[in-house]
Coordinates of C-alpha atoms and ligand atoms in Angstrom, one line a residue:
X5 CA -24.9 43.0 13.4
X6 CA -23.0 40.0 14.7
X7 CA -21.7 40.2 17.8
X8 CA -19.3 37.3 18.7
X9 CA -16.8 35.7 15.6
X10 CA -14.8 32.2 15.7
X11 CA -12.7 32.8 13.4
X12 CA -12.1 28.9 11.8
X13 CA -8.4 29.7 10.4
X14 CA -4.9 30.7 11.0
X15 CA -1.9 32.5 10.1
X16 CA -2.5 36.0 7.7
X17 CA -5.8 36.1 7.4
X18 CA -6.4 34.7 10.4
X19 CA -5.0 38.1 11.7
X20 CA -6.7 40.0 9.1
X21 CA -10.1 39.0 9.8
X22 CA -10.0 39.3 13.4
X23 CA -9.0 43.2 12.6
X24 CA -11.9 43.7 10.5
X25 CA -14.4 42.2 13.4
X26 CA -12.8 44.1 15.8
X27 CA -12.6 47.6 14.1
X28 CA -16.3 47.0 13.1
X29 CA -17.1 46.2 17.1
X30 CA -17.1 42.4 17.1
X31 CA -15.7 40.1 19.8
X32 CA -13.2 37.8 18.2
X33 CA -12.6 34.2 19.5
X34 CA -9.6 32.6 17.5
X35 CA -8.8 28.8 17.5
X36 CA -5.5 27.4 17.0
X37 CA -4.1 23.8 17.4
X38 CA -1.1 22.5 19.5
X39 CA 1.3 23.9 17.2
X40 CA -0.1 27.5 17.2
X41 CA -0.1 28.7 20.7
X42 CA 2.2 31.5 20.2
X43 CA 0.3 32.6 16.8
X44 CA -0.1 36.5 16.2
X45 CA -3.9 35.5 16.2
X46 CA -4.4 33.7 19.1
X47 CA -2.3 37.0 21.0
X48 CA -4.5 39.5 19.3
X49 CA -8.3 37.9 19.8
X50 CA -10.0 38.5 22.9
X51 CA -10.4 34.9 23.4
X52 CA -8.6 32.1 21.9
X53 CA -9.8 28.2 21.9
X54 CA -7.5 25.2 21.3
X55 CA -9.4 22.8 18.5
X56 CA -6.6 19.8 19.0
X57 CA -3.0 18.4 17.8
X58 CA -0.9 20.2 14.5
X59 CA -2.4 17.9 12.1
X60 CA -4.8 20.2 10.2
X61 CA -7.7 17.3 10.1
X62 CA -7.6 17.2 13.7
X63 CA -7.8 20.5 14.3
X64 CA -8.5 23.2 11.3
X65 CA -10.2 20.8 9.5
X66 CA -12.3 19.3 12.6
X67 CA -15.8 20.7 12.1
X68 CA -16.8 18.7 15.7
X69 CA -14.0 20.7 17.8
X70 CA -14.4 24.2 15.7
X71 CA -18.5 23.6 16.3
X72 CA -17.6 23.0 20.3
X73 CA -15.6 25.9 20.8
X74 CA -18.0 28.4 18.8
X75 CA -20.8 27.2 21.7
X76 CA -18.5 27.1 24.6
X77 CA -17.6 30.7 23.9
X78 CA -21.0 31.7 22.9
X79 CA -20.1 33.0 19.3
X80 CA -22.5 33.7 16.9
X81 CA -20.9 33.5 13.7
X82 CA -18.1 31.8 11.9
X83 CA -15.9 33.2 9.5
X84 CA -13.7 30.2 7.4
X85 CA -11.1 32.4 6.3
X86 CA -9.5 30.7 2.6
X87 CA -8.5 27.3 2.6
X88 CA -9.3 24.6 5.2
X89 CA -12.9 24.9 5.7
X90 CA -13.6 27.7 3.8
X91 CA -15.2 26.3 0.4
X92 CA -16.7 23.1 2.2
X93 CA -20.5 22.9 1.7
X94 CA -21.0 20.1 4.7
X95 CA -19.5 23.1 7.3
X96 CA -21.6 26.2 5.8
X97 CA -24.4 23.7 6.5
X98 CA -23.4 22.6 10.2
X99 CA -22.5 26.0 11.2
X100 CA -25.9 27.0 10.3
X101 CA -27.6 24.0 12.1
X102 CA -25.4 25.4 15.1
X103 CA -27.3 28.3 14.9
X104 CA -24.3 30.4 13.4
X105 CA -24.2 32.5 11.0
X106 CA -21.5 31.7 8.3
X107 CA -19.6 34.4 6.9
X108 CA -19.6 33.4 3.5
X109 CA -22.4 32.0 0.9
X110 CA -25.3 29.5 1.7
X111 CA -24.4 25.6 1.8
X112 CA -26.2 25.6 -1.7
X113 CA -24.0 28.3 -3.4
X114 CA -20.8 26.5 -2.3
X115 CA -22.1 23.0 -3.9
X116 CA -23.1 24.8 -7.1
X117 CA -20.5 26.9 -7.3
X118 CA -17.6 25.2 -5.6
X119 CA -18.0 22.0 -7.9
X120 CA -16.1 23.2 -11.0
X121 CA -18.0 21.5 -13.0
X122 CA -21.6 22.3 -11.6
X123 CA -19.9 25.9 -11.6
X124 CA -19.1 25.9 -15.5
X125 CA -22.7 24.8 -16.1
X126 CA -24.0 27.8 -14.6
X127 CA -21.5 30.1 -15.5
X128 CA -23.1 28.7 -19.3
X129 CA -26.6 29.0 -18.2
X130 CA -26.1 32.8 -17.3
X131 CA -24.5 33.5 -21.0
X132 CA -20.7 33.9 -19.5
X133 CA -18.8 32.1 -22.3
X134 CA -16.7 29.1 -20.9
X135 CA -13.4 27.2 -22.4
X136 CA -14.7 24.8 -24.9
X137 CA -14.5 21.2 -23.5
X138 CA -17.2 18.3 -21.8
X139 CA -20.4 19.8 -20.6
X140 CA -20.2 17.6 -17.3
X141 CA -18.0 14.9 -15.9
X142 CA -16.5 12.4 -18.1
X143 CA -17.8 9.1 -17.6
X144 CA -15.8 7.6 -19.8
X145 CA -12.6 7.3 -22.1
X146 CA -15.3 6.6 -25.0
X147 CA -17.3 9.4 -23.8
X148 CA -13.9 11.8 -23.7
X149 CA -12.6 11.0 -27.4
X150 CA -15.9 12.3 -28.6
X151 CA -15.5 15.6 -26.9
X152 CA -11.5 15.8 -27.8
X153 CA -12.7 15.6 -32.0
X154 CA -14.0 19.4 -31.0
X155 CA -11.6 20.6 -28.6
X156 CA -8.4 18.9 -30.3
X157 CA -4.9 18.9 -28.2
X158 CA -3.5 19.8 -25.9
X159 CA -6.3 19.4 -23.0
X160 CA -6.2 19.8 -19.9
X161 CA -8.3 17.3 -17.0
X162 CA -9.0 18.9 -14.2
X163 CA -10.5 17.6 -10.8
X164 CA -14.2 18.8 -10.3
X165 CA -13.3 19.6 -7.0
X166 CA -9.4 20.6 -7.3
X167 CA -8.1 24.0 -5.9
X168 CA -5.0 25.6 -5.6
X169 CA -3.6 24.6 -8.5
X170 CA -4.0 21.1 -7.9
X171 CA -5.6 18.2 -9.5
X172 CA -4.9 19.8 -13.2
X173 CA -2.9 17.6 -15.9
X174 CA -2.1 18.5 -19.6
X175 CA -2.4 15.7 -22.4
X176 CA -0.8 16.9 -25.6
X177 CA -2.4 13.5 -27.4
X178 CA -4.5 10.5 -27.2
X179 CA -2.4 8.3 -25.9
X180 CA -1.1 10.7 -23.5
X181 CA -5.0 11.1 -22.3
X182 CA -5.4 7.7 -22.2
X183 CA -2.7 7.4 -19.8
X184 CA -3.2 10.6 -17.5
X185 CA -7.2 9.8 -17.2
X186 CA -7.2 6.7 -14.9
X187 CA -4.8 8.4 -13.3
X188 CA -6.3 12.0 -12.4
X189 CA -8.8 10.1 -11.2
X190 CA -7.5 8.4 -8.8
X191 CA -5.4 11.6 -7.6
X192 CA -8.3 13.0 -7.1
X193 CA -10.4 10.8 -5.3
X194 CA -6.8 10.5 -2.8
X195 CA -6.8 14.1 -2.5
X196 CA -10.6 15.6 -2.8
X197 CA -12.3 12.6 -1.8
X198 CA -14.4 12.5 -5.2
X199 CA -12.8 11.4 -8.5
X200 CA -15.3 13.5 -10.6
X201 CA -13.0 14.9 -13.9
X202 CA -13.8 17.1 -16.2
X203 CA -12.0 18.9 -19.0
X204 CA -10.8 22.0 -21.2
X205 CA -9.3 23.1 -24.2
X206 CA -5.7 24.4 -23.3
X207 CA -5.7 28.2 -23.5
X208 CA -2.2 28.9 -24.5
X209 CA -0.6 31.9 -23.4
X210 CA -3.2 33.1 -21.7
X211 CA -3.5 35.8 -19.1
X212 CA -5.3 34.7 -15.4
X213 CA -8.1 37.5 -14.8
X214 CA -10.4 37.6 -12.1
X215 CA -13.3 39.6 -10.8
X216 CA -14.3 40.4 -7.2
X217 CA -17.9 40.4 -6.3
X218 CA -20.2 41.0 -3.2
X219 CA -23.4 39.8 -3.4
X220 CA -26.6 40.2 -0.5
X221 CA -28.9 37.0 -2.3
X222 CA -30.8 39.8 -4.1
X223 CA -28.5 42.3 -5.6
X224 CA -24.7 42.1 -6.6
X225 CA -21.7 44.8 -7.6
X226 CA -18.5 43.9 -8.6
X227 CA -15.1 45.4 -7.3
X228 CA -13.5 45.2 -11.3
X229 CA -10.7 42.7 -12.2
X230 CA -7.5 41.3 -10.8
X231 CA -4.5 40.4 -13.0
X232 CA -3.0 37.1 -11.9
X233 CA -0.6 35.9 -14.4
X234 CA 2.6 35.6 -12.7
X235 CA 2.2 31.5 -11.2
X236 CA 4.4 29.0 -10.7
X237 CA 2.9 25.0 -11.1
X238 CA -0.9 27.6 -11.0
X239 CA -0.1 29.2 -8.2
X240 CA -0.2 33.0 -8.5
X241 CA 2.7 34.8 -6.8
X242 CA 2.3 38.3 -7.9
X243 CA -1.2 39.9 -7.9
X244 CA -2.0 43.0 -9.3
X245 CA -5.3 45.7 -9.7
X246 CA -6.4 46.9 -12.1
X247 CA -5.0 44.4 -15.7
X248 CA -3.0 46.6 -17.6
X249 CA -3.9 43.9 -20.8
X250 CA -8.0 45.2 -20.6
X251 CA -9.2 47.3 -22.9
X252 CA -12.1 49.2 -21.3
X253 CA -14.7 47.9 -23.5
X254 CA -13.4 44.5 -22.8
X255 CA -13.7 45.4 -18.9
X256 CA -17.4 46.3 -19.0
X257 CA -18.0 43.0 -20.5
X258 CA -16.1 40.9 -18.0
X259 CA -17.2 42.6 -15.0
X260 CA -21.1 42.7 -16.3
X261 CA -20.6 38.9 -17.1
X262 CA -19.4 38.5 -13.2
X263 CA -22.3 40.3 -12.1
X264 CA -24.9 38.5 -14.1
X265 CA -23.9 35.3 -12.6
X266 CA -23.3 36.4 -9.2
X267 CA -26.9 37.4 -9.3
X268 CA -27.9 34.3 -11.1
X269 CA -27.0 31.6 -8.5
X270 CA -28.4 34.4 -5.5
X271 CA -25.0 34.5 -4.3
X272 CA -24.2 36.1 -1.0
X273 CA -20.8 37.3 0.6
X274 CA -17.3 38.0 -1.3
X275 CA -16.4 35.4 -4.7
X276 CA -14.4 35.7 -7.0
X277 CA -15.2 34.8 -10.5
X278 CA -12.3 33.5 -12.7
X279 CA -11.4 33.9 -16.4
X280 CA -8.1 33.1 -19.0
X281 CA -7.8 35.6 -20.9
X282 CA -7.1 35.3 -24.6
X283 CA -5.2 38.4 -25.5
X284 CA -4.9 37.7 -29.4
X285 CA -8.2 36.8 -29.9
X286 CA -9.3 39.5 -27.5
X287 CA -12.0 36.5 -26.0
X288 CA -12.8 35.8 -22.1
X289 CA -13.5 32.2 -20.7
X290 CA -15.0 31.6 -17.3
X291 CA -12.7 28.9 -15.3
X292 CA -13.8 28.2 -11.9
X293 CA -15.5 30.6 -9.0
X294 CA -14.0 30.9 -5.5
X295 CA -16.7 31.1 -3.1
X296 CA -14.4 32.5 -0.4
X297 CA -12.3 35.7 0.6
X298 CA -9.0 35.3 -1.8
X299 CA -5.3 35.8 -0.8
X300 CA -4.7 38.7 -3.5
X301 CA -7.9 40.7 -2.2
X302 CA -6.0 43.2 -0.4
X303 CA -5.1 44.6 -4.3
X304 CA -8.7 45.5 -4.6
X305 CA -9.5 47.3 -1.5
X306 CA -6.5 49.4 -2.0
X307 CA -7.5 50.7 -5.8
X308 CA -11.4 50.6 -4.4
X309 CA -11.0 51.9 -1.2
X310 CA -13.1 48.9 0.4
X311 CA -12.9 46.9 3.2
X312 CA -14.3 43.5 1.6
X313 CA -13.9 41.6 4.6
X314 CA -16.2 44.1 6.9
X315 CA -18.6 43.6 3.9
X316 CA -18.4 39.9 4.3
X317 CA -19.0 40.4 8.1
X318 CA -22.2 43.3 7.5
X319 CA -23.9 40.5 4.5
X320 CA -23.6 37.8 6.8
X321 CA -25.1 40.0 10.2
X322 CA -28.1 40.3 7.5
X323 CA -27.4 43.8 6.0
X324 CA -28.3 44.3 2.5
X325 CA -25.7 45.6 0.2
X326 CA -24.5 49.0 1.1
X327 CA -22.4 49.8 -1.7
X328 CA -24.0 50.4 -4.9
X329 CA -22.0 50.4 -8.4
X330 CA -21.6 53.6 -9.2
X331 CA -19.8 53.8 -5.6
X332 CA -17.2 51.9 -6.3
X333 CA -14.7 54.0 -8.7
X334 CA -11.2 52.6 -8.5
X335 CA -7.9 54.5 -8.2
X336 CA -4.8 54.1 -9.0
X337 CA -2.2 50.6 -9.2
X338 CA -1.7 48.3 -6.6
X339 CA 0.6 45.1 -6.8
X340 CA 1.2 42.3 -3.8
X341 CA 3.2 39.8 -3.6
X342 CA 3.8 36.3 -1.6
X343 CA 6.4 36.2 0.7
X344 CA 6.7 32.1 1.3
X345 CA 9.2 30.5 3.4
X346 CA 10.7 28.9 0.5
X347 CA 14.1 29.2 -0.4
X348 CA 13.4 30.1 -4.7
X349 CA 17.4 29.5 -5.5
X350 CA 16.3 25.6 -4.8
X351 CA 13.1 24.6 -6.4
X352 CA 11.2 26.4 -3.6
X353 CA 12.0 24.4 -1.0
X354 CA 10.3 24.9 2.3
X355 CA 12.4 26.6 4.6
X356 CA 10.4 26.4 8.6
X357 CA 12.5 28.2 11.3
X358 CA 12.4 31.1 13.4
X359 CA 12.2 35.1 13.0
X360 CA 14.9 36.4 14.7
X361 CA 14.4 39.7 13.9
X362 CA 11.5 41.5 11.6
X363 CA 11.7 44.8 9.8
X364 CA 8.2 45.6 8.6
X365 CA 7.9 48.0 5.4
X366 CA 6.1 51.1 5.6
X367 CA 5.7 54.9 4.7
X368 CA 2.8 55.4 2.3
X369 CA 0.9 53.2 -0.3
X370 CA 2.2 50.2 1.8
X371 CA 0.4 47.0 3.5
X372 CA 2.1 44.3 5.3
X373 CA 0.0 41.8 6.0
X374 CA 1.4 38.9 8.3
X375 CA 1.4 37.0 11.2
X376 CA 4.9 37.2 11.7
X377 CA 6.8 38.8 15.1
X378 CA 10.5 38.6 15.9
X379 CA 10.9 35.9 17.9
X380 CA 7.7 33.9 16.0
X381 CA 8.7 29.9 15.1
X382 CA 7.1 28.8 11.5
X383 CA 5.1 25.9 12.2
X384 CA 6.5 23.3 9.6
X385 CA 3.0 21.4 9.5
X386 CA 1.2 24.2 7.4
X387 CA 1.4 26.8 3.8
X388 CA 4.3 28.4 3.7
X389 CA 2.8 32.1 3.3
X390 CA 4.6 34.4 5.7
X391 CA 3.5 37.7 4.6
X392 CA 1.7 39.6 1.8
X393 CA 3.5 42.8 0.7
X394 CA 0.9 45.1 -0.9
X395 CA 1.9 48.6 -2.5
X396 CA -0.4 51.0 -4.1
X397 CA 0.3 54.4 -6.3
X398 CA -1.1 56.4 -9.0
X399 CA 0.5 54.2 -11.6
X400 CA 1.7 51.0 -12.4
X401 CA 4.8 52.1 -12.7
X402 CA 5.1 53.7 -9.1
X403 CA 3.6 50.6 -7.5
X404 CA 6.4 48.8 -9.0
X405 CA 8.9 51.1 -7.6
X406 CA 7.6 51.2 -4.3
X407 CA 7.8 47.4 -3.9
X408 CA 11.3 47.5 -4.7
X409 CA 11.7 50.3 -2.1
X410 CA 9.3 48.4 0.1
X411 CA 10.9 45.0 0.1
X412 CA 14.2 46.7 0.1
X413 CA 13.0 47.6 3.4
X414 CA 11.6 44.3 4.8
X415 CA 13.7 42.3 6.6
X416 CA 13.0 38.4 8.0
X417 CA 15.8 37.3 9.5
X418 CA 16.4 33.9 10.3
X419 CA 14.4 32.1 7.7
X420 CA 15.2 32.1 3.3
X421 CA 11.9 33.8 1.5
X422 CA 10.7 34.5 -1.6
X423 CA 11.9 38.1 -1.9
X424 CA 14.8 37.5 -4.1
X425 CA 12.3 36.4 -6.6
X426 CA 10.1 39.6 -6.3
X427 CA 13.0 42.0 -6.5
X428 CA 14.1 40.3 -9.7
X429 CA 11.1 40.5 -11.3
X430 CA 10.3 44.1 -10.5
X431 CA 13.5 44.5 -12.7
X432 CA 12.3 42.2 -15.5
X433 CA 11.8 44.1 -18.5
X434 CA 8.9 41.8 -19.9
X435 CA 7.0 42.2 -16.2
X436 CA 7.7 46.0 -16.4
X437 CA 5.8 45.7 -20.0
X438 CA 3.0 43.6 -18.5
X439 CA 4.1 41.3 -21.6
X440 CA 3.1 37.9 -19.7
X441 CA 0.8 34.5 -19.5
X442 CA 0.5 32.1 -17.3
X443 CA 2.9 30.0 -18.0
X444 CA 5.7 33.1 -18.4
X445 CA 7.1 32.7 -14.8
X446 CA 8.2 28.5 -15.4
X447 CA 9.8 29.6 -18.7
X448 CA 11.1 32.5 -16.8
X449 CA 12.4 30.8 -13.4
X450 CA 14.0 28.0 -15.4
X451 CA 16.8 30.6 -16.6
X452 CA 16.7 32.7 -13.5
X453 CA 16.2 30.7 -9.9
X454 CA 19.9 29.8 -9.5
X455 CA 20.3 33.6 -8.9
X456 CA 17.7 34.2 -6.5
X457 CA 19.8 33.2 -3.7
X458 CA 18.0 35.0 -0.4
X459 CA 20.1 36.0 2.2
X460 CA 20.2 34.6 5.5
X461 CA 20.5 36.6 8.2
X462 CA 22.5 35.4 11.5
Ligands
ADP525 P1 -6.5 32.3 -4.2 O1 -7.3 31.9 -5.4 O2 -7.2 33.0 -3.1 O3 -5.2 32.9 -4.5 P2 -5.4 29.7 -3.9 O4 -6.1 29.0 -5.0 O5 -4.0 30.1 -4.0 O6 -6.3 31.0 -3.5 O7 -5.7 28.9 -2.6 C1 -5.8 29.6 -1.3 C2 -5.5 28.6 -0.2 O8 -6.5 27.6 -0.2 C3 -4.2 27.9 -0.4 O9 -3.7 27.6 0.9 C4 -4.7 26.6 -1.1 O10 -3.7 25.6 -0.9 C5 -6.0 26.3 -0.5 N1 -7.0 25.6 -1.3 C6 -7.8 26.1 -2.2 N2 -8.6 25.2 -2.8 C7 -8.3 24.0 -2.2 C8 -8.8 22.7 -2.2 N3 -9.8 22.3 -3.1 N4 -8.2 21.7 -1.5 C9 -7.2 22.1 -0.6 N5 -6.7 23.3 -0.5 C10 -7.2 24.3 -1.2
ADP526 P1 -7.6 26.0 -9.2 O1 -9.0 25.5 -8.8 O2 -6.6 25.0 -8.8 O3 -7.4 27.4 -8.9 P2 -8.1 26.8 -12.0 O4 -9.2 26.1 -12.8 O5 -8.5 28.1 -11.4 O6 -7.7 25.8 -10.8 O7 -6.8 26.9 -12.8 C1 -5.6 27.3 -12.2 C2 -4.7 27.9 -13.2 O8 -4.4 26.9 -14.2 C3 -5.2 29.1 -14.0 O9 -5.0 30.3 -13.4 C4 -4.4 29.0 -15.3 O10 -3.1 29.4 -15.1 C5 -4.3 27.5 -15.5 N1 -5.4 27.0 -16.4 C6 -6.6 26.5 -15.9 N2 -7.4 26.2 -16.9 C7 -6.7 26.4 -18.1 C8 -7.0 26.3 -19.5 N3 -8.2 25.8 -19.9 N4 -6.0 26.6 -20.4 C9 -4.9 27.1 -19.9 N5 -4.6 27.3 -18.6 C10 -5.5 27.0 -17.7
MG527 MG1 -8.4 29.1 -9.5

């Protein structure tokens, strides 16, 4: 078992994964830059490090400082969190060169699988079925109108090493390709630091599913599916356990697809492996893996029961699996959505400021999950997440109620959130039907955000 954590994030699941270390017996050592010395998770570890100035590259993204403090405070393990560090290859590498053990998968998983296009080769090698488009990265216009004869328009070019919605463009023709290629590539060289583009048939109207796994390097289970179709510019703001949209058949399939190639690339830790949907067509297509705990996984361990993030923390202390399928039996609905310091009345601006007072949800089925205290200043130099609100009941249509009884409840006064948004779609008539795609909430917001005013309390 591990003894000492540095955990290499901040904010929410910063917090969350300190809990996890410490209700399983494991010192906690948190890090935080300038801006973060009054952070939940630098009150709540039992030792806290500063790694340098707000600036995430100097400080969350600093590999050199995050190294130092892990040996100054004689840790032996790391845990990433999501973001920052979490799905670099060159840090699982270092931390293990450190000595550490790096809660997550080996260097070597991360470069296959965190490369989306090394990821969709092996997703194709272990028979999961993958949106039609180039086989690697395009190394040429020439090269891409070959491809576009099969896939036809629209297509979308994605960065080989985009995340979080980013690095994604749509070209509905050739000259519109034409155009947008030169120029993903240089967006994604600026932003990724490698230009490498790849690209996909447009799945229209599909639904965004995704399976959780756990994998040891030997064996692998999967946690079933997450629906994820309520984004906005492919950013999921709703989350939800299990899809209503599955047919059970059609689960066994997905989730025995997840499993194969979980097991074929020797993965080891928590992923997630992603899929569109095609609900017509009644088809599944392998997207991208995320070698990393996820925001929505809180969904899962409420219908499962699990605690993926101990999991994480017993793999990487060099347990084999404990859980084995037939374990994991899920129960029930559970829902979560992102509360964001964004005001959604205008365009989702960013709206940094202070908590003067909190009222935190509760009563039964209900997780809060948040950094936030009353009195806490938002840092303006990071995401905008405040808080995930997660519900859980016997049916979806309980889960929904409680999260309009639960965010009735929560209160952040001071700062504009996302709320209004979540208690207006809870009363949407096509989200109470599960009738959505991924593209749904745009069409959606582009009638509704000049309502979603959020108060703002004195
Ligand atoms: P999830 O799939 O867990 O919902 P997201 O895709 O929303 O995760 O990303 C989680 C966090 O990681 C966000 O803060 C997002 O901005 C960040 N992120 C993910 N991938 C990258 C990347 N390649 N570059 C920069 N940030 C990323
Ligand atoms: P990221 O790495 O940024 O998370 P993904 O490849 O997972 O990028 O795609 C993010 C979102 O973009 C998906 O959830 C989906 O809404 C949309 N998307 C991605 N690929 C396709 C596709 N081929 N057709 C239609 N929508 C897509
Ligand atoms: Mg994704």
């Amino acid at each position: 078992m591990l003894k000492k954590l540095l955990v290499a994030n901040r904010g929410e699941i910063a917090v969350r994964v300190i809990r996890a270390a410490q209700d399983l017996g494991i010192a906690t050592v948190a890090v935080y830059s300038d801006a973060d010395r009054d952070a939940l998770h630098v009150q709540i570890a039992d030792e806290a490090a500063n790694i340098g100035p707000p600036a995430a590259k100097k400080s969350y993204l600093n590999v050199a400082n995050i190294l130092k403090a892990a040996a100054d405070t004689g840790c032996d393990a790391v845990h990433p969190g999501y973001g920052f560090l979490a799905e670099n290859a060159d840090f699982a590498d270092a931390c293990a060169g450190a000595g550490l053990a790096f809660v997550g998968p080996s260097g070597d998983a991360i470069r296959t699988m965190g490369d989306k296009v090394a990821a969709r080769s092996a997703a194709h090698a272990a028979g999961v079925p993958v949106v039609p488009g180039s086989l690697g990265r395009i190394g040429s216009i020439d090269e891409a109108r070959h491809i576009l004869i099969d896939t036809g328009f629209p297509v979308m070019i994605k960065a080989a090493a985009g995340g979080g919605g980013r690095g994604i463009r749509i070209a509905n023709d050739l000259a519109e390709f034409e155009a947008a290629f030169p120029q993903a590539a240089a967006e994604a060289l600026a932003a990724f630091g490698d230009g490498g583009l790849y690209m996909e048939k447009v799945i229209a109207k599909a639904r965004h599913i995704e399976v959780q796994v756990l994998g040891d390097g030997r064996d692998a289970v999967h946690c079933f599916e997450r629906e994820c179709s309520l984004q906005r510019r492919r950013q999921k703001v709703w989350e939800e356990a299990p899809s209503r949209a599955l047919s059970p058949r059609i689960r066994d399939e997905l989730c025995a697809s997840a499993v194969r190639l979980t097991r074929a690339v020797g993965y080891s830790g928590a992923g997630t492996i992603e899929y569109l949907y095609d609900d017509e067509a009644d088809r599944f297509y392998f997207i991208e893996m995320n070698t990393r705990i996820q925001v929505e996984h809180p969904v899962t361990e409420m219908i499962t029961g699990i605690d993926l993030v101990a999991e994480m923390l017993r793999i990487a202390g060099g347990e084999p699996l404990r859980l084995r399928q037939s374990d994991i039996i899920p129960r029930g609905h559970a829902i979560e959505v992102r509360l964001n310091a964004e005001d959604p009345s205008r365009d989702f601006a960013p709206f940094p400021g202070t908590v003067s007072a909190l009222r935190v949800p509760g009563g039964p089925g209900v997780r809060f999950e948040s950094m936030l205290y009353a009195g806490y200043t938002v840092p303006p130099f990071y995401d905008s997440l405040l808080a995930k609100l997660v519900v859980h009941a016997e049916t979806r249509e309980a889960a929904i109620t409680r999260l309009v009884r639960a965010l009735s409840e929560t209160r952040i006064e001071g700062l504009r959130t996302t709320k209004p948004l979540f208690l207006a779609l809870a009363k949407d008539d096509a989200v109470k039907a599960n009738a959505v795609h991924t593209r749904w909430l745009e069409g959606w917001l582009a009638t509704h955000s000049s309502r979603l005013v959020p108060e703002l309390e004195p």
